[in-house]
Structures are given as structure tokens and as C-alpha cells.
Amino acid sequence: MNYQQADEQYIAHTYKRFPIVITKGQGSLVEDENGKEYIDLGTGIAVNSFGVADPVWQEAVSAQIAKVQHMSNLYYTEPCIELAQMLCSRTGMKKVFFSNSGAEANECAIKVARKYAAAKKGADCFTIVTLENSFHGRTITTLAATGQAHYHEDFQPLTPGFIHVQPGDMAALEAAAKEHKLAAVMIECVQGEGGVLPLDKDYVLALSQFVKDHDLLLIVDEVQTGNGRSGELYAYMHYGLSPDIVSTAKGLAGGLPLGATLMNDKTQDVLSYGDHGSTFGGNPVSCAAGVSILSRIDDALLADVRKKSALIFDALKDAPGVEDVSGLGLMIGVKTTKPAGEVLAACMENGLLCLTAKDRIRLLPALNIPEDILMKGIGILKAACV
Ligand SMILES: *Cc1c(COP(=O)(O)O)cnc(C)c1O
């Protein structure tokens, strides 16, 4: 039985995989079982922040595995505390809850928002507003938060207490506040799965003012945009926001599962003993990886991310077969004249791995991708667009 047949027989059919078996890699280059090399502009969906098998990351992970791999949250472990301190000092947030994924980081954010609003304004103030076309995860509650109806089919009833408004539509937000008793508003600054679409700056500032005026919490989902991906440490920093809760995951530990929910001075003490927990959350190996990743995302690296972003925009914006380029930092959506799936297949054939989001090609290269490899990859993409 080959890999494809075994996968077909033994693994639930939730993923429509491409017919490639990746066996190894280094940085932004990966290799399949036949020795064919690919430039990787997908990084495992924004997870491998410094590419595949990065030596510095490997060293941090191996050193921690050699000491202690897991002790549960019944005891203190160093990497967990160190990473929480780093996250707070880099953001001004006050406390962190660690979990293992983006959906879990959002679940925690939602629990904090509900408990805060119930205590402050009454148990009926539980509704959270999210945006149409958003993506917040696959659990029953984060699906409810996700503003894309097709993900909801077949899984009803979802958790109650979520409504969705159109991005950019302040009137819809005002109407929601009249109709429902609200707890919070939750946004992605750049809708990743929704097509790599940054929210309009004026809208985000108006939304932030609205949240303050109505005594609501602002939750920013930085699961995909976070940890340097946007060209700032967190994308909300581009918008000058002061969120009450920030969730992040994907790139935080550079390839190991780690979610984090950050709480500010207002929300830091909402959760108390027994309110929330996770067996694996704050795992020392993931957290040691996180410390290593976060310590490398400094001003110089962020400037470099913004520079490479500009190079990609310049190379693609007037390219034949490209209708539009969207995004922020190294999170880029490309609307192509040809169907995105066709472009992606042609890229793969020619040694380039990229992703799609809705009707766009999505690029999420490693933050440290060498310029020559990046531009070679963009060349392959351009050729595939015509
Ligand atoms: C990927 C993603 C999630 C879900 O993360 P998982 O780790 O797959 O649970 C949530 N929100 C956003 C914005 C994401 O991009």
C-alpha cells in the first residue's frame, strides 16, 4: 500500500491533500520522496516562522526535550514563565493563558469575554459580534464565531451568542448594539482564510471607538497575523489598537503546537482557579520554541519582513494575469485571472508550494526567507499566472 492508499483507508477524509510526500527540508526549501525540491511559500500555513528544520529553533527544542518534555500545569516550568513574560513585555498585555491551537486560544478569549461581561453588566450580556468572512476556528464555539455560513452546515446547533456584521459597515455594528446585549467585538485585522483582506484602517479605528463607547471588550484574533507575520509583532499594532484580549497561535512556536491568549489590565484577573485549563497547554518544549522564535522577531527582522513584502507587491501588482494583490507583511493574497487552484497546481509542478484563500493565491513565506529564493518563487508564480 502506498502513502496515498493508506491515508485514504485510515485517515478521516477531512483533508483533500496534494499528491506530494514531503520528507525533509531546510529553511524555505523542502524536498519530496522523489528528491524533487520546492520553494515553500506556505510554511505549513504560517506555522514554520523560520522555515523547516531551522538550526536555532532545533537547538532550543532539543535542549528542552533533553531536560523535561512535559510536567502538566500542576508545577512551574521555566519556558512557560519566560515566554509569558516576553509576550507581556512586548505587548503591554498583563497575563497569558497557554493552549495548543488557534481555536483553543479563541475559546479562552470567548470565555474571558463572557465572564467579564456577565460579572460587569449581567448574565444576559453574552453576545459577541464578529465579522462576515472571518475565520476563528473549527470547534463548535469558534465555528459559531466564524462568519462563513458554509462552515456551519451540518453542525447545527452551534454555540449561541454570536452575530456577524459586514466589515466596513459601522451602521450594522450600531444596529447590533441596539438589538442585542453585547459582550465583545472580535476581529482579525487581516482576514486570512477569508482571502488575505486587511480591514480598512478608518473602519477599525471607528470600531475601536464604538467598543469603548459601548463598554465592550475588543478581542483581536492574531492566530495567523501574529508573531511578526504582518511586519509588526502583532497586526493590531499597525492599526494603533489597544485590544482587551489577543489570541495567537500558528507561528508562535515555529512549528510546534502552541496557542496563547493575552489579557490586558482590564481582563487579566477575570479567570480564577479552576475556570480554565489544558493538559498540554504551556508545554515546556513548545514554550522553549516560542521563546526562541519571539526573541528573533526584533526590529531588524520586522523591517526585513516589510521590505520583502514590498518586493512581492512590486513584483506582482502589474504582472500579467494578476488582478489584485492584497495583504500585510508576509501575508499576501493574489487575485489571479486564472482560477487560483489552476495557478497553484502549475506552481507545484514547477517547484513552488503556495496556498489558496477563497479565490486568491495565498503566500505565507518564512519570515527569514532569503531574498533570492523568495524572488525565484515569485518568478514561478508569475509564470503560472499567464
Ligand atoms: C488558523 C486560524 C484559526 C484556527 O487555528 P487552529 O490552530 O487551526 O485551531 C483561528 N483564527 C485564525 C485567524 C486562523 O487563521
mmCIF file of C-alpha atoms and ligand atoms in Angstrom:
data_model
loop_
_atom_site.group_PDB
_atom_site.id
_atom_site.type_symbol
_atom_site.label_atom_id
_atom_site.label_comp_id
_atom_site.label_asym_id
_atom_site.label_seq_id
_atom_site.Cartn_x
_atom_site.Cartn_y
_atom_site.Cartn_z
ATOM 1 C CA MET A 1 0.000 0.000 0.000
ATOM 2 C CA ASN A 2 1.430 3.406 -0.844
ATOM 3 C CA TYR A 3 1.055 6.537 1.293
ATOM 4 C CA GLN A 4 -1.957 7.752 -0.640
ATOM 5 C CA GLN A 5 -3.859 4.471 -0.310
ATOM 6 C CA ALA A 6 -3.037 4.112 3.406
ATOM 7 C CA ASP A 7 -4.129 7.694 4.071
ATOM 8 C CA GLU A 8 -7.343 7.059 2.152
ATOM 9 C CA GLN A 9 -8.045 3.919 4.208
ATOM 10 C CA TYR A 10 -7.005 5.015 7.713
ATOM 11 C CA ILE A 11 -7.356 8.781 7.978
ATOM 12 C CA ALA A 12 -10.667 10.621 8.200
ATOM 13 C CA HIS A 13 -11.415 12.328 4.907
ATOM 14 C CA THR A 14 -11.266 15.905 6.138
ATOM 15 C CA TYR A 15 -8.296 16.958 4.018
ATOM 16 C CA LYS A 16 -8.022 16.957 0.281
ATOM 17 C CA ARG A 17 -4.264 16.568 0.105
ATOM 18 C CA PHE A 18 -1.933 17.288 -2.781
ATOM 19 C CA PRO A 19 -0.159 14.174 -4.077
ATOM 20 C CA ILE A 20 3.217 15.038 -2.562
ATOM 21 C CA VAL A 21 5.006 13.440 0.371
ATOM 22 C CA ILE A 22 7.386 15.958 1.914
ATOM 23 C CA THR A 23 10.232 14.102 3.564
ATOM 24 C CA LYS A 24 12.659 16.841 4.620
ATOM 25 C CA GLY A 25 13.761 20.379 4.119
ATOM 26 C CA GLN A 26 15.983 23.242 5.154
ATOM 27 C CA GLY A 27 14.733 26.777 5.613
ATOM 28 C CA SER A 28 12.480 27.722 2.707
ATOM 29 C CA LEU A 29 13.365 24.692 0.573
ATOM 30 C CA VAL A 30 11.646 21.335 1.034
ATOM 31 C CA GLU A 31 12.062 18.012 -0.711
ATOM 32 C CA ASP A 32 9.609 15.262 -1.616
ATOM 33 C CA GLU A 33 10.137 11.488 -1.553
ATOM 34 C CA ASN A 34 11.460 11.526 -5.120
ATOM 35 C CA GLY A 35 14.061 14.161 -4.339
ATOM 36 C CA LYS A 36 12.176 16.952 -6.119
ATOM 37 C CA GLU A 37 12.854 20.321 -4.479
ATOM 38 C CA TYR A 38 10.245 23.006 -3.820
ATOM 39 C CA ILE A 39 10.416 26.597 -2.657
ATOM 40 C CA ASP A 40 7.981 26.754 0.250
ATOM 41 C CA LEU A 41 5.888 29.933 0.378
ATOM 42 C CA GLY A 42 3.255 28.328 2.609
ATOM 43 C CA THR A 43 5.252 27.429 5.774
ATOM 44 C CA GLY A 44 2.665 24.894 6.913
ATOM 45 C CA ILE A 45 0.060 27.698 6.933
ATOM 46 C CA ALA A 46 2.101 30.398 8.674
ATOM 47 C CA VAL A 47 3.466 27.990 11.276
ATOM 48 C CA ASN A 48 7.147 27.493 10.376
ATOM 49 C CA SER A 49 8.109 31.114 11.108
ATOM 50 C CA PHE A 50 11.787 30.471 10.348
ATOM 51 C CA GLY A 51 11.252 27.713 7.821
ATOM 52 C CA VAL A 52 11.856 23.983 8.083
ATOM 53 C CA ALA A 53 14.445 22.468 10.434
ATOM 54 C CA ASP A 54 15.878 25.871 11.333
ATOM 55 C CA PRO A 55 19.092 25.197 13.338
ATOM 56 C CA VAL A 56 18.488 27.826 16.058
ATOM 57 C CA TRP A 57 14.931 26.587 16.612
ATOM 58 C CA GLN A 58 16.114 22.948 16.597
ATOM 59 C CA GLU A 59 18.703 23.752 19.245
ATOM 60 C CA ALA A 60 16.111 25.403 21.523
ATOM 61 C CA VAL A 61 13.680 22.487 21.125
ATOM 62 C CA SER A 62 16.317 19.753 21.555
ATOM 63 C CA ALA A 63 17.789 21.413 24.639
ATOM 64 C CA GLN A 64 14.373 21.492 26.314
ATOM 65 C CA ILE A 65 13.471 17.922 25.283
ATOM 66 C CA ALA A 66 16.713 16.771 26.883
ATOM 67 C CA LYS A 67 15.673 18.448 30.180
ATOM 68 C CA VAL A 68 11.926 17.821 30.597
ATOM 69 C CA GLN A 69 9.264 17.480 27.908
ATOM 70 C CA HIS A 70 6.103 17.856 29.984
ATOM 71 C CA MET A 71 5.086 18.187 33.625
ATOM 72 C CA SER A 72 1.427 19.374 33.416
ATOM 73 C CA ASN A 73 0.274 22.685 34.808
ATOM 74 C CA LEU A 74 0.430 21.361 38.384
ATOM 75 C CA TYR A 75 4.046 22.548 38.558
ATOM 76 C CA TYR A 76 6.046 25.532 37.372
ATOM 77 C CA THR A 77 8.253 25.156 34.327
ATOM 78 C CA GLU A 78 10.727 27.792 33.175
ATOM 79 C CA PRO A 79 9.985 28.172 29.447
ATOM 80 C CA CYS A 80 6.290 28.779 30.066
ATOM 81 C CA ILE A 81 7.008 31.613 32.504
ATOM 82 C CA GLU A 82 9.743 33.088 30.322
ATOM 83 C CA LEU A 83 7.503 33.142 27.260
ATOM 84 C CA ALA A 84 4.592 34.718 29.154
ATOM 85 C CA GLN A 85 6.941 37.457 30.414
ATOM 86 C CA MET A 86 8.243 38.079 26.901
ATOM 87 C CA LEU A 87 4.738 38.269 25.433
ATOM 88 C CA CYS A 88 3.608 40.729 28.113
ATOM 89 C CA SER A 89 6.664 42.966 27.905
ATOM 90 C CA ARG A 90 6.471 43.093 24.082
ATOM 91 C CA THR A 91 2.736 43.927 24.007
ATOM 92 C CA GLY A 92 1.887 45.681 27.274
ATOM 93 C CA MET A 93 -0.643 42.941 27.964
ATOM 94 C CA LYS A 94 -0.687 41.666 31.548
ATOM 95 C CA LYS A 95 -1.334 37.923 31.640
ATOM 96 C CA VAL A 96 -1.236 34.925 29.316
ATOM 97 C CA PHE A 97 -3.138 31.645 29.133
ATOM 98 C CA PHE A 98 -1.383 28.969 27.082
ATOM 99 C CA SER A 99 -3.177 26.358 24.988
ATOM 100 C CA ASN A 100 -2.321 24.315 21.892
ATOM 101 C CA SER A 101 -4.040 25.841 18.885
ATOM 102 C CA GLY A 102 -5.733 28.884 17.439
ATOM 103 C CA ALA A 103 -9.224 27.584 18.114
ATOM 104 C CA GLU A 104 -8.342 26.972 21.755
ATOM 105 C CA ALA A 105 -6.776 30.423 22.095
ATOM 106 C CA ASN A 106 -10.070 31.850 20.815
ATOM 107 C CA GLU A 107 -12.152 29.608 23.097
ATOM 108 C CA CYS A 108 -10.257 31.095 26.038
ATOM 109 C CA ALA A 109 -10.775 34.632 24.699
ATOM 110 C CA ILE A 110 -14.505 33.948 24.422
ATOM 111 C CA LYS A 111 -14.714 32.523 27.949
ATOM 112 C CA VAL A 112 -12.903 35.557 29.351
ATOM 113 C CA ALA A 113 -15.194 37.953 27.469
ATOM 114 C CA ARG A 114 -18.343 36.162 28.634
ATOM 115 C CA LYS A 115 -17.297 36.015 32.283
ATOM 116 C CA TYR A 116 -16.177 39.651 32.256
ATOM 117 C CA ALA A 117 -19.415 40.883 30.699
ATOM 118 C CA ALA A 118 -21.640 38.709 32.913
ATOM 119 C CA ALA A 119 -19.977 39.978 36.083
ATOM 120 C CA LYS A 120 -19.934 43.599 34.974
ATOM 121 C CA LYS A 121 -23.188 44.003 33.048
ATOM 122 C CA GLY A 122 -25.315 40.947 33.748
ATOM 123 C CA ALA A 123 -25.584 37.354 32.590
ATOM 124 C CA ASP A 124 -27.664 38.305 29.530
ATOM 125 C CA CYS A 125 -24.785 40.366 28.045
ATOM 126 C CA PHE A 126 -23.109 37.477 26.283
ATOM 127 C CA THR A 127 -23.361 38.209 22.569
ATOM 128 C CA ILE A 128 -20.100 38.596 20.685
ATOM 129 C CA VAL A 129 -20.007 40.375 17.340
ATOM 130 C CA THR A 130 -17.630 39.029 14.703
ATOM 131 C CA LEU A 131 -17.243 39.918 11.028
ATOM 132 C CA GLU A 132 -18.656 38.315 7.931
ATOM 133 C CA ASN A 133 -15.952 36.374 6.066
ATOM 134 C CA SER A 134 -13.967 35.869 9.273
ATOM 135 C CA PHE A 135 -12.337 32.639 10.416
ATOM 136 C CA HIS A 136 -11.880 31.828 14.100
ATOM 137 C CA GLY A 137 -11.571 28.033 14.257
ATOM 138 C CA ARG A 138 -13.289 24.655 13.947
ATOM 139 C CA THR A 139 -14.648 23.902 17.414
ATOM 140 C CA ILE A 140 -18.404 24.257 17.813
ATOM 141 C CA THR A 141 -17.964 27.641 19.522
ATOM 142 C CA THR A 142 -15.267 29.073 17.263
ATOM 143 C CA LEU A 143 -17.300 27.883 14.256
ATOM 144 C CA ALA A 144 -20.165 29.943 15.627
ATOM 145 C CA ALA A 145 -17.762 32.891 15.778
ATOM 146 C CA THR A 146 -16.619 32.251 12.205
ATOM 147 C CA GLY A 147 -18.582 34.436 9.787
ATOM 148 C CA GLN A 148 -18.738 31.979 6.870
ATOM 149 C CA ALA A 149 -22.002 30.058 6.607
ATOM 150 C CA HIS A 150 -20.596 27.147 4.609
ATOM 151 C CA TYR A 151 -18.514 26.034 7.613
ATOM 152 C CA HIS A 152 -21.698 25.929 9.722
ATOM 153 C CA GLU A 153 -23.662 23.487 7.578
ATOM 154 C CA ASP A 154 -24.121 20.007 9.066
ATOM 155 C CA PHE A 155 -23.006 21.041 12.567
ATOM 156 C CA GLN A 156 -26.070 22.731 13.984
ATOM 157 C CA PRO A 157 -26.826 23.772 16.616
ATOM 158 C CA LEU A 158 -23.687 25.836 17.131
ATOM 159 C CA THR A 159 -22.980 27.692 20.362
ATOM 160 C CA PRO A 160 -25.447 30.566 20.660
ATOM 161 C CA GLY A 161 -24.377 34.162 21.266
ATOM 162 C CA PHE A 162 -22.583 35.172 18.075
ATOM 163 C CA ILE A 163 -23.677 37.572 15.371
ATOM 164 C CA HIS A 164 -21.821 38.631 12.258
ATOM 165 C CA VAL A 165 -21.674 42.042 10.636
ATOM 166 C CA GLN A 166 -20.186 43.120 7.317
ATOM 167 C CA PRO A 167 -16.626 44.507 7.620
ATOM 168 C CA GLY A 168 -16.630 48.243 6.984
ATOM 169 C CA ASP A 169 -20.285 48.677 7.950
ATOM 170 C CA MET A 170 -20.442 50.790 11.126
ATOM 171 C CA ALA A 171 -24.230 51.107 10.815
ATOM 172 C CA ALA A 172 -24.542 47.315 11.096
ATOM 173 C CA LEU A 173 -22.479 47.403 14.275
ATOM 174 C CA GLU A 174 -24.667 50.185 15.729
ATOM 175 C CA ALA A 175 -27.766 48.158 14.861
ATOM 176 C CA ALA A 176 -26.306 45.062 16.532
ATOM 177 C CA ALA A 177 -25.767 47.021 19.743
ATOM 178 C CA LYS A 178 -29.446 48.105 19.704
ATOM 179 C CA GLU A 179 -30.765 44.602 19.045
ATOM 180 C CA HIS A 180 -28.500 42.520 21.294
ATOM 181 C CA LYS A 181 -26.845 42.768 24.677
ATOM 182 C CA LEU A 182 -23.212 42.662 23.686
ATOM 183 C CA ALA A 183 -20.101 41.456 25.475
ATOM 184 C CA ALA A 184 -17.386 41.962 22.890
ATOM 185 C CA VAL A 185 -16.352 42.518 19.303
ATOM 186 C CA MET A 186 -13.829 40.121 17.797
ATOM 187 C CA ILE A 187 -11.829 40.837 14.618
ATOM 188 C CA GLU A 188 -8.921 39.638 12.523
ATOM 189 C CA CYS A 189 -7.016 42.723 11.312
ATOM 190 C CA VAL A 190 -6.315 40.813 8.103
ATOM 191 C CA GLN A 191 -8.900 38.185 7.217
ATOM 192 C CA GLY A 192 -6.583 35.304 6.398
ATOM 193 C CA GLU A 193 -8.751 32.350 5.406
ATOM 194 C CA GLY A 194 -11.210 34.907 4.023
ATOM 195 C CA GLY A 195 -8.806 35.898 1.227
ATOM 196 C CA VAL A 196 -5.964 37.843 2.916
ATOM 197 C CA LEU A 197 -8.021 41.015 3.159
ATOM 198 C CA PRO A 198 -6.796 43.727 5.560
ATOM 199 C CA LEU A 199 -9.550 45.659 7.307
ATOM 200 C CA ASP A 200 -9.852 49.327 6.394
ATOM 201 C CA LYS A 201 -7.951 51.491 8.880
ATOM 202 C CA ASP A 202 -10.698 54.092 9.376
ATOM 203 C CA TYR A 203 -13.220 51.331 9.971
ATOM 204 C CA VAL A 204 -11.002 49.645 12.567
ATOM 205 C CA LEU A 205 -10.494 52.945 14.398
ATOM 206 C CA ALA A 206 -14.257 53.633 14.351
ATOM 207 C CA LEU A 207 -14.890 50.091 15.586
ATOM 208 C CA SER A 208 -12.366 50.568 18.375
ATOM 209 C CA GLN A 209 -14.100 53.808 19.438
ATOM 210 C CA PHE A 210 -17.502 52.076 19.257
ATOM 211 C CA VAL A 211 -16.239 49.306 21.553
ATOM 212 C CA LYS A 212 -15.073 51.923 24.091
ATOM 213 C CA ASP A 213 -18.321 53.910 23.860
ATOM 214 C CA HIS A 214 -20.442 50.816 24.479
ATOM 215 C CA ASP A 215 -18.221 49.395 27.231
ATOM 216 C CA LEU A 216 -17.426 46.255 25.206
ATOM 217 C CA LEU A 217 -14.260 44.224 25.041
ATOM 218 C CA LEU A 218 -12.125 44.226 21.899
ATOM 219 C CA ILE A 219 -10.773 40.782 21.022
ATOM 220 C CA VAL A 220 -8.170 40.626 18.255
ATOM 221 C CA ASP A 221 -7.592 37.211 16.684
ATOM 222 C CA GLU A 222 -3.880 37.206 15.791
ATOM 223 C CA VAL A 223 -3.705 33.468 15.198
ATOM 224 C CA GLN A 224 -2.490 33.952 11.607
ATOM 225 C CA THR A 225 -1.431 37.625 11.570
ATOM 226 C CA GLY A 226 0.631 37.420 14.759
ATOM 227 C CA ASN A 227 4.263 36.859 15.678
ATOM 228 C CA GLY A 228 5.861 39.039 13.023
ATOM 229 C CA ARG A 229 3.840 37.829 10.060
ATOM 230 C CA SER A 230 2.297 41.260 9.378
ATOM 231 C CA GLY A 231 5.579 43.185 9.592
ATOM 232 C CA GLU A 232 4.785 44.257 13.168
ATOM 233 C CA LEU A 233 4.925 41.865 16.115
ATOM 234 C CA TYR A 234 1.109 41.813 16.055
ATOM 235 C CA ALA A 235 -1.074 43.217 13.289
ATOM 236 C CA TYR A 236 -3.154 45.320 15.705
ATOM 237 C CA MET A 237 -0.015 47.436 16.170
ATOM 238 C CA HIS A 238 -0.344 48.628 12.549
ATOM 239 C CA TYR A 239 -3.767 49.965 13.461
ATOM 240 C CA GLY A 240 -2.786 51.520 16.796
ATOM 241 C CA LEU A 241 -5.342 49.387 18.665
ATOM 242 C CA SER A 242 -5.355 48.583 22.385
ATOM 243 C CA PRO A 243 -7.127 45.233 22.497
ATOM 244 C CA ASP A 244 -8.505 43.815 25.733
ATOM 245 C CA ILE A 245 -7.776 40.254 24.632
ATOM 246 C CA VAL A 246 -5.403 38.945 21.944
ATOM 247 C CA SER A 247 -5.324 35.340 20.751
ATOM 248 C CA THR A 248 -2.444 33.891 18.813
ATOM 249 C CA ALA A 249 -1.053 30.508 17.766
ATOM 250 C CA LYS A 250 0.179 29.380 14.315
ATOM 251 C CA GLY A 251 3.707 30.881 14.074
ATOM 252 C CA LEU A 252 4.295 31.385 17.805
ATOM 253 C CA ALA A 253 6.347 28.227 18.380
ATOM 254 C CA GLY A 254 7.730 27.974 14.833
ATOM 255 C CA GLY A 255 6.275 24.524 14.114
ATOM 256 C CA LEU A 256 5.115 23.094 17.434
ATOM 257 C CA PRO A 257 1.534 23.377 18.732
ATOM 258 C CA LEU A 258 1.095 26.422 20.961
ATOM 259 C CA GLY A 259 -1.766 28.829 21.487
ATOM 260 C CA ALA A 260 -1.742 31.920 23.681
ATOM 261 C CA THR A 261 -4.483 34.210 24.925
ATOM 262 C CA LEU A 262 -3.204 37.567 26.157
ATOM 263 C CA MET A 263 -5.234 39.657 28.590
ATOM 264 C CA ASN A 264 -4.812 43.341 29.443
ATOM 265 C CA ASP A 265 -5.212 45.217 32.735
ATOM 266 C CA LYS A 266 -8.999 45.044 32.358
ATOM 267 C CA THR A 267 -9.257 41.312 31.705
ATOM 268 C CA GLN A 268 -6.171 39.858 33.423
ATOM 269 C CA ASP A 269 -7.996 38.741 36.568
ATOM 270 C CA VAL A 270 -11.228 37.500 35.007
ATOM 271 C CA LEU A 271 -10.196 33.846 35.093
ATOM 272 C CA SER A 272 -9.671 32.363 38.525
ATOM 273 C CA TYR A 273 -8.587 28.948 39.816
ATOM 274 C CA GLY A 274 -10.429 26.151 38.050
ATOM 275 C CA ASP A 275 -12.068 28.404 35.432
ATOM 276 C CA HIS A 276 -9.994 27.094 32.564
ATOM 277 C CA GLY A 277 -7.220 24.625 31.886
ATOM 278 C CA SER A 278 -5.386 22.499 29.370
ATOM 279 C CA THR A 279 -3.309 19.356 29.889
ATOM 280 C CA PHE A 280 -0.823 20.177 27.155
ATOM 281 C CA GLY A 281 -1.148 23.964 27.333
ATOM 282 C CA GLY A 282 2.112 25.715 28.170
ATOM 283 C CA ASN A 283 4.100 22.589 27.352
ATOM 284 C CA PRO A 284 7.776 23.384 28.065
ATOM 285 C CA VAL A 285 9.033 22.232 24.648
ATOM 286 C CA SER A 286 6.510 24.362 22.759
ATOM 287 C CA CYS A 287 7.207 27.294 25.068
ATOM 288 C CA ALA A 288 11.002 26.945 24.680
ATOM 289 C CA ALA A 289 10.399 27.025 20.939
ATOM 290 C CA GLY A 290 8.232 30.125 21.435
ATOM 291 C CA VAL A 291 10.938 31.883 23.449
ATOM 292 C CA SER A 292 13.429 31.167 20.670
ATOM 293 C CA ILE A 293 11.069 32.374 17.934
ATOM 294 C CA LEU A 294 9.920 35.517 19.741
ATOM 295 C CA SER A 295 13.456 36.553 20.693
ATOM 296 C CA ARG A 296 14.402 36.531 16.978
ATOM 297 C CA ILE A 297 11.460 38.706 15.930
ATOM 298 C CA ASP A 298 13.229 42.001 16.613
ATOM 299 C CA ASP A 299 13.007 45.401 14.896
ATOM 300 C CA ALA A 300 15.557 44.425 12.243
ATOM 301 C CA LEU A 301 13.638 41.265 11.320
ATOM 302 C CA LEU A 302 10.330 43.154 11.207
ATOM 303 C CA ALA A 303 11.861 45.804 8.937
ATOM 304 C CA ASP A 304 13.084 42.994 6.722
ATOM 305 C CA VAL A 305 9.593 41.441 6.623
ATOM 306 C CA ARG A 306 8.172 44.800 5.482
ATOM 307 C CA LYS A 307 10.917 45.168 2.851
ATOM 308 C CA LYS A 308 10.275 41.696 1.415
ATOM 309 C CA SER A 309 6.564 42.408 1.449
ATOM 310 C CA ALA A 310 7.147 45.497 -0.691
ATOM 311 C CA LEU A 311 9.281 43.442 -3.094
ATOM 312 C CA ILE A 312 6.440 40.933 -3.542
ATOM 313 C CA PHE A 313 3.816 43.662 -4.054
ATOM 314 C CA ASP A 314 6.069 45.407 -6.619
ATOM 315 C CA ALA A 315 6.760 42.194 -8.497
ATOM 316 C CA LEU A 316 3.136 41.136 -8.690
ATOM 317 C CA LYS A 317 0.920 44.197 -8.814
ATOM 318 C CA ASP A 318 1.174 44.851 -12.557
ATOM 319 C CA ALA A 319 2.077 41.312 -13.604
ATOM 320 C CA PRO A 320 0.090 39.764 -16.461
ATOM 321 C CA GLY A 321 -2.706 37.540 -15.184
ATOM 322 C CA VAL A 322 -2.719 39.254 -11.765
ATOM 323 C CA GLU A 323 -5.813 41.309 -10.977
ATOM 324 C CA ASP A 324 -5.108 42.390 -7.431
ATOM 325 C CA VAL A 325 -2.580 41.938 -4.632
ATOM 326 C CA SER A 326 -3.732 42.271 -1.017
ATOM 327 C CA GLY A 327 -2.335 41.691 2.441
ATOM 328 C CA LEU A 328 0.131 42.942 5.005
ATOM 329 C CA GLY A 329 3.743 41.961 5.612
ATOM 330 C CA LEU A 330 4.482 38.413 4.541
ATOM 331 C CA MET A 331 0.812 37.517 4.378
ATOM 332 C CA ILE A 332 -0.207 38.140 0.805
ATOM 333 C CA GLY A 333 -3.255 37.338 -1.335
ATOM 334 C CA VAL A 334 -3.055 37.352 -5.130
ATOM 335 C CA LYS A 335 -6.224 37.511 -7.219
ATOM 336 C CA THR A 336 -5.362 35.830 -10.499
ATOM 337 C CA THR A 337 -7.275 35.841 -13.782
ATOM 338 C CA LYS A 338 -6.962 32.066 -13.955
ATOM 339 C CA PRO A 339 -8.644 30.082 -11.173
ATOM 340 C CA ALA A 340 -6.375 30.045 -8.093
ATOM 341 C CA GLY A 341 -6.433 26.227 -7.994
ATOM 342 C CA GLU A 342 -5.015 26.047 -11.502
ATOM 343 C CA VAL A 343 -2.261 28.534 -10.706
ATOM 344 C CA LEU A 344 -1.385 26.607 -7.544
ATOM 345 C CA ALA A 345 -1.148 23.328 -9.474
ATOM 346 C CA ALA A 346 1.137 24.888 -12.094
ATOM 347 C CA CYS A 347 3.344 26.312 -9.322
ATOM 348 C CA MET A 348 3.621 22.905 -7.680
ATOM 349 C CA GLU A 349 4.585 21.327 -10.979
ATOM 350 C CA ASN A 350 7.359 23.913 -11.290
ATOM 351 C CA GLY A 351 8.732 23.551 -7.769
ATOM 352 C CA LEU A 352 6.785 26.118 -5.739
ATOM 353 C CA LEU A 353 4.444 25.439 -2.825
ATOM 354 C CA CYS A 354 1.849 28.101 -2.090
ATOM 355 C CA LEU A 355 -1.677 28.166 -0.662
ATOM 356 C CA THR A 356 -5.084 29.484 -1.580
ATOM 357 C CA ALA A 357 -7.600 31.506 0.430
ATOM 358 C CA LYS A 358 -11.043 31.789 -1.142
ATOM 359 C CA ASP A 359 -10.391 32.824 -4.770
ATOM 360 C CA ARG A 360 -6.839 34.000 -4.165
ATOM 361 C CA ILE A 361 -3.378 32.528 -4.104
ATOM 362 C CA ARG A 362 -2.063 32.980 -0.573
ATOM 363 C CA LEU A 363 1.615 33.448 0.227
ATOM 364 C CA LEU A 364 2.927 32.986 3.768
ATOM 365 C CA PRO A 365 6.714 32.678 3.357
ATOM 366 C CA ALA A 366 9.144 32.179 6.225
ATOM 367 C CA LEU A 367 9.962 35.489 7.931
ATOM 368 C CA ASN A 368 13.665 34.935 7.206
ATOM 369 C CA ILE A 369 13.313 33.673 3.618
ATOM 370 C CA PRO A 370 16.418 34.684 1.634
ATOM 371 C CA GLU A 371 15.562 37.324 -0.983
ATOM 372 C CA ASP A 372 16.921 35.282 -3.901
ATOM 373 C CA ILE A 373 14.792 32.238 -3.035
ATOM 374 C CA LEU A 374 11.752 34.437 -2.484
ATOM 375 C CA MET A 375 12.120 36.171 -5.843
ATOM 376 C CA LYS A 376 12.738 32.890 -7.618
ATOM 377 C CA GLY A 377 9.474 31.627 -6.127
ATOM 378 C CA ILE A 378 7.644 34.790 -7.177
ATOM 379 C CA GLY A 379 9.047 34.259 -10.689
ATOM 380 C CA ILE A 380 7.498 30.775 -10.784
ATOM 381 C CA LEU A 381 4.192 32.191 -9.568
ATOM 382 C CA LYS A 382 4.231 34.965 -12.212
ATOM 383 C CA ALA A 383 4.869 32.420 -14.936
ATOM 384 C CA ALA A 384 1.936 30.329 -13.668
ATOM 385 C CA CYS A 385 -0.447 33.313 -13.812
ATOM 386 C CA VAL A 386 -0.302 33.767 -17.596
HETATM 387 C C1 LIG B 1 -5.943 29.149 11.632
HETATM 388 C C2 LIG B 1 -6.787 30.121 12.344
HETATM 389 C C3 LIG B 1 -7.537 29.769 13.485
HETATM 390 C C4 LIG B 1 -7.625 28.336 13.962
HETATM 391 O O1 LIG B 1 -6.404 27.862 14.395
HETATM 392 P P1 LIG B 1 -6.212 26.278 14.653
HETATM 393 O O2 LIG B 1 -4.821 26.192 15.214
HETATM 394 O O3 LIG B 1 -6.361 25.593 13.347
HETATM 395 O O4 LIG B 1 -7.245 25.875 15.641
HETATM 396 C C5 LIG B 1 -8.239 30.754 14.135
HETATM 397 N N1 LIG B 1 -8.209 32.030 13.713
HETATM 398 C C6 LIG B 1 -7.500 32.414 12.635
HETATM 399 C C7 LIG B 1 -7.486 33.843 12.232
HETATM 400 C C8 LIG B 1 -6.778 31.479 11.910
HETATM 401 O O5 LIG B 1 -6.093 31.855 10.815
#
